[in-house]
């Protein structure tokens, strides 16, 4: 990490390192200047993603999410922002549209509190796009110009891959994470994710080199989705792991080339 990191940025980086190691590695593969942007955004995501799960009381979970929604409203307004080790550096990197993207992400996370199954495939797609997709868009926007539709496709592919990896834990917690968990349906989802990943990468020129630092977490998406397509039962059985050395080599190569 940069020696220029203050206590808040260091705390954000440490939170991401402990709670979201894949994104931590991706941030460390990004240019040094980008890390001061990525770590607050990723730390925000850690806090919001776990808010519905740290309590069994729906009202307390709602209050936690509302706290973050209020903080984002302050950031969007451009005035005084509450003092917090994540909110303070986040306010330095987000503009009003970026804050709005993350506010929609907070709203989407309320689904995690209700713990009801998705009503249909469209609702599932919206959830993935608004959580993973909005996170990627906010991070990319804070770094440089990027075509929103390209980043949305990339965010969906990454979000689907991460969702597949989380399914055993979600099911153990009593959730029904997929509208249709049968192998054929899982395989179709994986194919759709791969198609959107290919479409995003084919339009790589519409994402600036600076904004591309936000898309480095995609290093995990292709291998996971391809494995789910080949062996859809591996999703429920938790067999989507990737060899760490191979994965980190792939990430390093993408970081150096900028070809996420």
Tab-separated table of C-alpha atoms in Angstrom:
chain	number	residue	atom	x	y	z
A	1	UNK	CA	0.000	0.000	0.000
A	2	UNK	CA	1.054	3.587	-0.545
A	3	UNK	CA	2.936	5.355	2.224
A	4	UNK	CA	0.517	8.240	1.608
A	5	UNK	CA	-2.393	6.307	3.072
A	6	UNK	CA	-3.829	7.984	6.171
A	7	UNK	CA	-5.390	6.108	9.091
A	8	UNK	CA	-8.820	5.952	7.427
A	9	UNK	CA	-7.530	4.538	4.141
A	10	UNK	CA	-5.376	2.043	6.001
A	11	UNK	CA	-8.432	0.940	8.007
A	12	UNK	CA	-10.444	0.541	4.784
A	13	UNK	CA	-7.692	-1.531	3.203
A	14	UNK	CA	-7.408	-3.731	6.278
A	15	UNK	CA	-11.173	-4.288	6.367
A	16	UNK	CA	-11.169	-5.344	2.706
A	17	UNK	CA	-8.118	-7.564	3.236
A	18	UNK	CA	-9.860	-9.454	6.035
A	19	UNK	CA	-13.397	-9.608	4.662
A	20	UNK	CA	-13.026	-9.572	0.863
A	21	UNK	CA	-9.599	-10.978	-0.052
A	22	UNK	CA	-10.380	-11.297	-3.774
A	23	UNK	CA	-11.123	-7.599	-4.131
A	24	UNK	CA	-8.160	-6.784	-1.906
A	25	UNK	CA	-5.841	-8.633	-4.292
A	26	UNK	CA	-7.477	-6.929	-7.272
A	27	UNK	CA	-6.997	-3.507	-5.681
A	28	UNK	CA	-3.354	-4.276	-4.962
A	29	UNK	CA	-2.929	-5.207	-8.648
A	30	UNK	CA	-4.351	-1.819	-9.677
A	31	UNK	CA	-2.170	1.296	-10.036
A	32	UNK	CA	-1.100	2.725	-6.685
A	33	UNK	CA	-3.169	5.894	-7.124
A	34	UNK	CA	-6.310	3.832	-7.766
A	35	UNK	CA	-6.082	2.080	-4.409
A	36	UNK	CA	-7.062	5.210	-2.504
A	37	UNK	CA	-10.315	5.138	-4.503
A	38	UNK	CA	-10.964	1.409	-4.536
A	39	UNK	CA	-10.401	0.616	-0.869
A	40	UNK	CA	-13.095	3.002	0.484
A	41	UNK	CA	-15.610	1.752	-2.110
A	42	UNK	CA	-14.837	-1.889	-1.347
A	43	UNK	CA	-14.875	-1.257	2.424
A	44	UNK	CA	-18.305	0.325	2.035
A	45	UNK	CA	-19.450	-2.814	0.224
A	46	UNK	CA	-18.159	-5.049	3.022
A	47	UNK	CA	-20.061	-3.055	5.637
A	48	UNK	CA	-23.323	-2.989	3.683
A	49	UNK	CA	-23.152	-6.625	2.551
A	50	UNK	CA	-22.741	-7.909	6.088
A	51	UNK	CA	-25.235	-5.543	7.740
A	52	UNK	CA	-28.250	-7.855	7.219
A	53	UNK	CA	-26.330	-10.858	8.568
A	54	UNK	CA	-24.817	-9.618	11.834
A	55	UNK	CA	-28.152	-9.655	13.640
A	56	UNK	CA	-31.266	-11.819	13.769
A	57	UNK	CA	-33.405	-8.720	14.342
A	58	UNK	CA	-34.781	-7.334	11.056
A	59	UNK	CA	-35.347	-3.902	12.593
A	60	UNK	CA	-31.698	-3.606	13.649
A	61	UNK	CA	-30.556	-4.730	10.198
A	62	UNK	CA	-32.829	-2.103	8.622
A	63	UNK	CA	-31.329	0.550	10.899
A	64	UNK	CA	-27.816	-0.465	9.877
A	65	UNK	CA	-28.648	-0.187	6.185
A	66	UNK	CA	-30.466	3.099	6.733
A	67	UNK	CA	-27.353	4.504	8.421
A	68	UNK	CA	-25.402	3.872	5.220
A	69	UNK	CA	-28.226	5.247	3.071
A	70	UNK	CA	-28.169	8.446	5.131
A	71	UNK	CA	-24.381	8.694	4.834
A	72	UNK	CA	-24.636	8.411	1.044
A	73	UNK	CA	-27.310	11.110	1.014
A	74	UNK	CA	-24.894	13.400	2.838
A	75	UNK	CA	-22.164	12.606	0.313
A	76	UNK	CA	-24.497	13.281	-2.612
A	77	UNK	CA	-25.540	16.625	-1.109
A	78	UNK	CA	-21.914	17.754	-1.043
A	79	UNK	CA	-22.093	19.316	2.419
A	80	UNK	CA	-21.045	18.136	5.860
A	81	UNK	CA	-20.503	14.373	6.030
A	82	UNK	CA	-20.436	12.313	9.223
A	83	UNK	CA	-17.024	11.347	10.557
A	84	UNK	CA	-16.350	7.643	9.980
A	85	UNK	CA	-13.293	5.675	8.870
A	86	UNK	CA	-15.114	4.458	5.738
A	87	UNK	CA	-17.550	7.295	5.063
A	88	UNK	CA	-14.911	10.029	5.327
A	89	UNK	CA	-12.596	8.682	2.586
A	90	UNK	CA	-15.620	7.533	0.562
A	91	UNK	CA	-16.835	11.134	0.455
A	92	UNK	CA	-13.527	12.146	-1.145
A	93	UNK	CA	-13.953	9.780	-4.118
A	94	UNK	CA	-17.694	9.782	-4.912
A	95	UNK	CA	-19.669	12.367	-6.833
A	96	UNK	CA	-23.475	12.607	-6.552
A	97	UNK	CA	-24.220	10.043	-9.315
A	98	UNK	CA	-21.706	7.640	-7.773
A	99	UNK	CA	-23.372	8.036	-4.376
A	100	UNK	CA	-26.749	7.387	-6.025
A	101	UNK	CA	-25.456	4.129	-7.504
A	102	UNK	CA	-24.389	2.969	-4.045
A	103	UNK	CA	-27.664	4.152	-2.500
A	104	UNK	CA	-29.516	1.837	-4.892
A	105	UNK	CA	-27.122	-0.938	-3.836
A	106	UNK	CA	-28.119	-0.360	-0.195
A	107	UNK	CA	-31.790	-0.622	-1.145
A	108	UNK	CA	-31.164	-3.885	-2.984
A	109	UNK	CA	-29.512	-5.326	0.130
A	110	UNK	CA	-32.828	-5.055	1.976
A	111	UNK	CA	-33.694	-8.306	0.193
A	112	UNK	CA	-31.114	-9.970	2.435
A	113	UNK	CA	-33.071	-8.878	5.499
A	114	UNK	CA	-36.437	-10.200	4.311
A	115	UNK	CA	-34.862	-13.560	3.489
A	116	UNK	CA	-37.614	-14.379	1.018
A	117	UNK	CA	-36.824	-16.201	-2.245
A	118	UNK	CA	-36.587	-14.215	-5.454
A	119	UNK	CA	-39.981	-13.855	-7.092
A	120	UNK	CA	-38.669	-14.614	-10.579
A	121	UNK	CA	-35.598	-14.526	-12.805
A	122	UNK	CA	-36.024	-10.817	-13.497
A	123	UNK	CA	-35.863	-9.991	-9.791
A	124	UNK	CA	-32.737	-12.110	-9.407
A	125	UNK	CA	-31.061	-10.334	-12.331
A	126	UNK	CA	-31.952	-6.915	-10.888
A	127	UNK	CA	-30.474	-7.901	-7.541
A	128	UNK	CA	-27.156	-8.985	-9.076
A	129	UNK	CA	-26.994	-5.940	-11.346
A	130	UNK	CA	-27.824	-3.511	-8.559
A	131	UNK	CA	-25.418	-4.993	-6.026
A	132	UNK	CA	-22.362	-6.158	-7.970
A	133	UNK	CA	-23.098	-4.039	-11.046
A	134	UNK	CA	-23.622	-0.786	-9.180
A	135	UNK	CA	-20.539	-1.377	-7.056
A	136	UNK	CA	-18.428	-1.824	-10.176
A	137	UNK	CA	-19.975	1.220	-11.832
A	138	UNK	CA	-19.374	3.441	-8.795
A	139	UNK	CA	-15.747	2.312	-8.531
A	140	UNK	CA	-15.118	2.749	-12.261
A	141	UNK	CA	-16.794	6.158	-12.308
A	142	UNK	CA	-14.583	7.336	-9.448
A	143	UNK	CA	-11.470	6.375	-11.445
A	144	UNK	CA	-12.241	7.530	-14.982
A	145	UNK	CA	-14.626	7.446	-17.961
A	146	UNK	CA	-16.414	4.154	-18.635
A	147	UNK	CA	-19.458	3.168	-20.685
A	148	UNK	CA	-22.157	2.215	-18.155
A	149	UNK	CA	-23.584	-0.683	-20.170
A	150	UNK	CA	-20.173	-2.316	-20.502
A	151	UNK	CA	-19.532	-2.059	-16.772
A	152	UNK	CA	-23.050	-3.329	-16.026
A	153	UNK	CA	-22.405	-6.475	-18.072
A	154	UNK	CA	-19.074	-6.975	-16.314
A	155	UNK	CA	-20.674	-6.409	-12.928
A	156	UNK	CA	-23.374	-8.963	-13.607
A	157	UNK	CA	-20.837	-11.604	-14.615
A	158	UNK	CA	-18.740	-10.963	-11.520
A	159	UNK	CA	-21.778	-10.844	-9.250
A	160	UNK	CA	-23.131	-14.103	-10.624
A	161	UNK	CA	-19.776	-15.831	-10.126
A	162	UNK	CA	-19.570	-14.613	-6.541
A	163	UNK	CA	-23.195	-15.595	-5.922
A	164	UNK	CA	-22.501	-19.104	-7.166
A	165	UNK	CA	-19.566	-19.353	-4.772
A	166	UNK	CA	-21.757	-18.209	-1.872
A	167	UNK	CA	-24.626	-20.624	-2.499
A	168	UNK	CA	-23.567	-23.366	-0.039
A	169	UNK	CA	-23.338	-20.811	2.776
A	170	UNK	CA	-26.629	-19.183	1.773
A	171	UNK	CA	-28.414	-22.524	1.740
A	172	UNK	CA	-26.877	-23.447	5.097
A	173	UNK	CA	-28.368	-20.212	6.439
A	174	UNK	CA	-31.817	-21.283	5.268
A	175	UNK	CA	-31.951	-19.194	2.137
A	176	UNK	CA	-33.173	-20.142	-1.327
A	177	UNK	CA	-30.609	-18.271	-3.401
A	178	UNK	CA	-31.729	-19.295	-6.902
A	179	UNK	CA	-35.118	-19.157	-8.570
A	180	UNK	CA	-34.366	-22.566	-10.089
A	181	UNK	CA	-31.465	-24.531	-8.662
A	182	UNK	CA	-31.694	-27.509	-11.009
A	183	UNK	CA	-28.491	-28.263	-12.944
A	184	UNK	CA	-29.908	-27.226	-16.325
A	185	UNK	CA	-31.038	-23.871	-14.933
A	186	UNK	CA	-27.698	-23.268	-13.223
A	187	UNK	CA	-25.900	-24.106	-16.460
A	188	UNK	CA	-28.091	-21.643	-18.366
A	189	UNK	CA	-27.308	-18.914	-15.816
A	190	UNK	CA	-23.584	-19.604	-16.152
A	191	UNK	CA	-23.811	-19.382	-19.943
A	192	UNK	CA	-25.621	-16.064	-19.688
A	193	UNK	CA	-22.961	-14.742	-17.319
A	194	UNK	CA	-20.191	-15.842	-19.675
A	195	UNK	CA	-21.961	-14.213	-22.625
A	196	UNK	CA	-22.170	-10.919	-20.751
A	197	UNK	CA	-18.530	-11.210	-19.716
A	198	UNK	CA	-17.470	-11.752	-23.335
A	199	UNK	CA	-19.631	-8.820	-24.445
A	200	UNK	CA	-18.034	-6.555	-21.840
A	201	UNK	CA	-14.521	-7.581	-22.805
A	202	UNK	CA	-15.279	-7.123	-26.499
A	203	UNK	CA	-16.173	-3.503	-25.672
A	204	UNK	CA	-13.079	-2.958	-23.492
A	205	UNK	CA	-12.155	0.108	-25.551
A	206	UNK	CA	-15.204	1.899	-24.093
A	207	UNK	CA	-13.639	1.749	-20.612
A	208	UNK	CA	-10.704	4.066	-20.001
A	209	UNK	CA	-7.413	2.615	-18.779
A	210	UNK	CA	-7.909	4.472	-15.488
A	211	UNK	CA	-11.418	3.082	-14.928
A	212	UNK	CA	-10.205	-0.375	-15.880
A	213	UNK	CA	-8.577	-0.669	-12.467
A	214	UNK	CA	-12.073	-1.120	-11.036
A	215	UNK	CA	-12.694	-4.128	-13.297
A	216	UNK	CA	-9.713	-6.187	-12.183
A	217	UNK	CA	-11.920	-8.239	-9.776
A	218	UNK	CA	-13.218	-9.894	-12.968
A	219	UNK	CA	-10.170	-12.177	-12.804
A	220	UNK	CA	-12.314	-14.606	-10.816
A	221	UNK	CA	-15.476	-14.454	-12.947
A	222	UNK	CA	-14.445	-16.387	-16.060
A	223	UNK	CA	-12.946	-19.456	-14.329
A	224	UNK	CA	-15.865	-19.748	-11.892
A	225	UNK	CA	-18.564	-19.365	-14.540
A	226	UNK	CA	-16.856	-21.799	-16.909
A	227	UNK	CA	-16.630	-24.399	-14.171
A	228	UNK	CA	-20.309	-23.875	-13.301
A	229	UNK	CA	-21.217	-24.299	-16.963
A	230	UNK	CA	-19.234	-27.536	-17.257
A	231	UNK	CA	-20.338	-28.969	-13.919
A	232	UNK	CA	-23.427	-27.174	-12.573
A	233	UNK	CA	-23.646	-29.481	-9.558
A	234	UNK	CA	-20.341	-28.014	-8.375
A	235	UNK	CA	-22.240	-24.841	-7.431
A	236	UNK	CA	-24.401	-26.379	-4.693
A	237	UNK	CA	-21.550	-28.660	-3.639
A	238	UNK	CA	-19.116	-25.776	-3.170
A	239	UNK	CA	-16.568	-27.023	-5.696
A	240	UNK	CA	-15.861	-23.739	-7.468
A	241	UNK	CA	-12.501	-23.008	-5.891
A	242	UNK	CA	-9.577	-21.926	-8.057
A	243	UNK	CA	-5.940	-22.791	-7.445
A	244	UNK	CA	-4.515	-19.719	-5.637
A	245	UNK	CA	-1.203	-19.616	-7.514
A	246	UNK	CA	-2.845	-19.828	-10.922
A	247	UNK	CA	-5.465	-17.274	-9.958
A	248	UNK	CA	-2.957	-14.756	-8.626
A	249	UNK	CA	-0.755	-15.162	-11.700
A	250	UNK	CA	-3.764	-14.432	-13.900
A	251	UNK	CA	-4.590	-11.361	-11.833
A	252	UNK	CA	-1.005	-10.091	-11.968
A	253	UNK	CA	-0.940	-10.471	-15.745
A	254	UNK	CA	-4.210	-8.584	-16.127
A	255	UNK	CA	-3.071	-5.861	-13.758
A	256	UNK	CA	0.133	-5.288	-15.724
A	257	UNK	CA	-1.582	-5.350	-19.114
A	258	UNK	CA	-4.742	-3.491	-18.096
A	259	UNK	CA	-6.762	-6.106	-20.000
A	260	UNK	CA	-9.316	-7.021	-17.374
